[in-house]
XYZ file of C-alpha atoms in Angstrom:
230
model
C -13.132 4.515 5.768
C -10.881 1.684 4.696
C -10.686 0.785 1.043
C -8.473 -1.029 -1.408
C -5.558 1.100 -2.538
C -6.194 2.575 -5.976
C -3.219 4.928 -6.060
C -2.235 8.328 -4.770
C -3.989 11.272 -6.343
C -2.484 13.001 -9.357
C -2.087 16.117 -7.193
C -0.205 14.373 -4.367
C 3.284 15.517 -5.388
C 2.065 18.953 -6.622
C 0.453 19.410 -3.191
C 3.785 18.729 -1.468
C 5.485 21.180 -3.822
C 2.946 23.891 -3.038
C 3.113 23.164 0.695
C 6.893 23.441 0.602
C 6.555 26.842 -1.071
C 3.956 28.259 1.307
C 4.969 26.586 4.594
C 2.265 28.197 6.698
C -0.696 26.928 8.670
C -3.239 29.161 6.946
C -2.411 27.749 3.507
C -2.415 24.191 4.835
C -5.810 24.584 6.497
C -7.262 26.043 3.314
C -5.963 23.015 1.391
C -6.480 20.288 4.003
C -9.176 18.588 1.930
C -6.716 18.289 -0.951
C -4.082 16.821 1.387
C -6.505 14.254 2.765
C -7.991 13.268 -0.581
C -4.796 13.098 -2.648
C -2.211 11.951 -0.093
C -3.249 11.017 3.425
C -6.331 8.886 2.778
C -4.705 6.942 -0.090
C -1.689 6.332 2.156
C -4.029 4.861 4.766
C -5.519 2.619 2.079
C -2.023 1.568 1.027
C -1.007 0.621 4.574
C -4.151 -1.392 5.195
C -4.017 -3.123 1.808
C -0.390 -4.064 2.436
C -1.336 -5.333 5.901
C -3.862 -7.715 4.338
C -1.310 -8.950 1.808
C 1.367 -9.424 4.460
C -1.040 -11.293 6.746
C -1.834 -13.709 3.922
C 1.897 -14.188 3.261
C 2.811 -14.635 6.949
C 5.235 -11.696 6.837
C 4.659 -10.465 10.386
C 4.146 -6.849 9.315
C 1.005 -4.824 9.833
C -0.346 -1.341 10.317
C -3.399 0.857 10.032
C -4.259 4.381 8.975
C -4.381 5.675 12.553
C -1.115 4.328 13.974
C 1.178 3.852 10.989
C 1.300 7.253 9.291
C 3.702 9.915 10.482
C 2.423 13.449 10.840
C 3.181 15.891 8.071
C 3.850 18.503 10.750
C 7.496 18.869 11.734
C 8.664 18.931 15.344
C 10.535 22.240 15.357
C 11.028 22.652 19.121
C 14.769 22.009 19.009
C 15.387 22.475 15.274
C 17.179 25.346 13.599
C 14.904 24.817 10.594
C 11.557 26.183 11.751
C 9.528 25.279 8.670
C 6.322 23.737 10.088
C 5.674 21.058 7.445
C 7.572 18.135 5.980
C 8.161 17.791 2.255
C 6.981 14.197 2.447
C 4.529 11.818 4.061
C 5.646 8.443 5.383
C 4.412 5.351 7.198
C 5.693 2.238 8.955
C 4.366 -1.313 9.017
C 5.784 -3.267 11.937
C 5.355 -6.568 13.798
C 2.852 -5.067 16.268
C 1.449 -2.277 14.104
C 3.106 0.525 16.093
C 6.093 2.754 15.347
C 8.038 1.398 18.322
C 9.059 -2.030 16.998
C 12.125 -3.039 14.993
C 12.187 -4.993 11.728
C 9.828 -2.822 9.693
C 8.733 -1.706 6.247
C 9.035 2.059 5.812
C 7.320 3.829 2.895
C 8.209 7.418 1.971
C 6.395 9.553 -0.597
C 8.193 12.852 -0.939
C 8.933 15.866 -3.034
C 12.604 14.895 -3.150
C 12.143 11.150 -3.764
C 9.876 8.163 -3.192
C 11.242 4.949 -1.701
C 10.617 2.005 0.593
C 12.971 0.424 3.090
C 13.039 -2.769 5.098
C 14.931 -1.791 8.177
C 16.381 -2.485 11.547
C 16.717 1.256 12.166
C 18.522 2.558 15.253
C 18.199 -0.714 17.170
C 18.727 -0.362 20.899
C 22.202 -0.940 22.352
C 21.576 -4.575 23.340
C 20.138 -5.564 19.959
C 22.780 -3.676 17.991
C 25.530 -5.357 20.031
C 23.928 -8.766 19.429
C 23.770 -8.087 15.681
C 27.425 -7.107 15.598
C 28.373 -10.181 17.614
C 26.408 -12.357 15.195
C 28.401 -10.929 12.284
C 31.712 -11.475 14.087
C 31.019 -14.975 15.434
C 28.871 -16.400 12.614
C 30.368 -14.818 9.497
C 29.178 -17.568 7.184
C 25.574 -16.953 8.165
C 25.937 -13.223 7.578
C 27.671 -13.679 4.231
C 24.891 -16.017 3.131
C 22.410 -13.260 4.006
C 24.339 -10.717 1.947
C 24.582 -13.110 -1.007
C 20.849 -13.832 -0.835
C 20.011 -10.139 -0.784
C 22.396 -9.484 -3.665
C 20.758 -12.228 -5.725
C 17.445 -10.442 -5.081
C 18.918 -7.151 -6.298
C 19.371 -5.648 -2.829
C 22.317 -4.546 -0.718
C 22.765 -3.102 2.746
C 22.641 0.671 2.944
C 25.740 2.305 4.459
C 24.024 5.482 5.691
C 25.218 6.418 9.170
C 28.077 3.906 9.116
C 30.712 4.567 11.809
C 34.115 5.672 10.596
C 35.900 3.440 13.103
C 35.307 -0.088 14.309
C 33.323 -0.046 17.575
C 35.077 -1.042 20.756
C 35.272 -4.771 21.305
C 35.409 -5.647 17.609
C 38.931 -4.488 16.759
C 39.931 -8.127 16.216
C 37.643 -8.499 13.188
C 40.092 -8.363 10.295
C 38.007 -9.354 7.267
C 37.107 -6.159 5.423
C 33.498 -7.056 4.601
C 32.741 -8.024 8.194
C 34.484 -4.965 9.630
C 32.440 -2.677 7.381
C 29.208 -4.422 8.367
C 30.003 -4.163 12.069
C 30.384 -0.393 11.706
C 26.729 -0.123 10.659
C 24.374 1.626 13.056
C 21.400 0.361 11.042
C 20.700 -2.635 8.823
C 18.592 -1.439 5.914
C 17.807 -2.275 2.297
C 15.990 0.230 0.083
C 13.831 0.225 -3.009
C 13.423 3.324 -5.180
C 9.840 4.019 -6.212
C 9.246 5.788 -9.501
C 7.083 8.837 -8.607
C 5.153 8.276 -11.831
C 4.107 4.863 -10.519
C 2.441 5.953 -7.269
C -0.930 6.713 -8.871
C -2.162 3.164 -9.425
C -2.822 -0.068 -7.505
C 0.267 -1.756 -8.988
C 2.291 -0.023 -6.259
C 0.968 -2.634 -3.823
C 2.456 -5.519 -5.824
C 5.710 -3.579 -6.183
C 6.024 -3.107 -2.425
C 5.001 -6.671 -1.617
C 7.615 -7.972 -4.067
C 10.304 -5.770 -2.516
C 9.414 -6.842 1.022
C 9.465 -10.515 0.098
C 12.901 -10.080 -1.476
C 14.050 -8.320 1.706
C 12.544 -10.933 4.040
C 15.919 -12.625 4.709
C 17.035 -9.414 6.449
C 13.907 -9.458 8.600
C 14.417 -13.128 9.433
C 18.087 -12.590 10.304
C 17.300 -9.762 12.677
C 14.319 -11.502 14.254
C 16.377 -14.593 15.042
C 18.896 -12.407 16.865
C 16.255 -10.241 18.524
C 14.545 -13.311 19.936
C 17.621 -14.133 22.007
C 18.170 -10.622 23.391
C 16.785 -10.220 26.941
C 13.920 -7.756 27.200
C 14.473 -4.650 29.278
């Protein structure tokens, strides 16, 4: 049942620690109630509370407890690491409420770290090409975006950046533009203090971050709107 987010349970992170130690279905089934009460159900509340806040702010991001949360079970079919469970739980809020859209808010509560990201993550070839072309042909617009994000305390993440300039962009000589064009993703992140996940103030924290990151969403959406649909 939906409810206002009041915080993750005090045993949310200890549960993940214990699950990581045991890593077996029997232990998980015995402790499923703890998982649901301390971690999964509060995460559903968080997603739906954020959806209400974003709707009021006209952010174009939404989700619900059924579609937005990723499973804690790992897909091990083609993985060398056969551990059955993740060390984290995560969720996405997107323009249509599914996990298939681009321009999203990603929230990750994990044993290793807690963070949120506003992301254009692994955009399809046509959209990624259009984003790179926008950087190359409208550098002033892109630099304004970067300056706006910097003023808000954010910067583009360089994870997964290509080592070489992609074909067709060898002519881009300015260092900042060349580095940006090598991105495979366009992402800004916000570190969440694990001690701060247990109260409702996390909602305000994530809304504030997403509002500060909105220029990245707007930039990508303007480009996406001109890319022909498959």
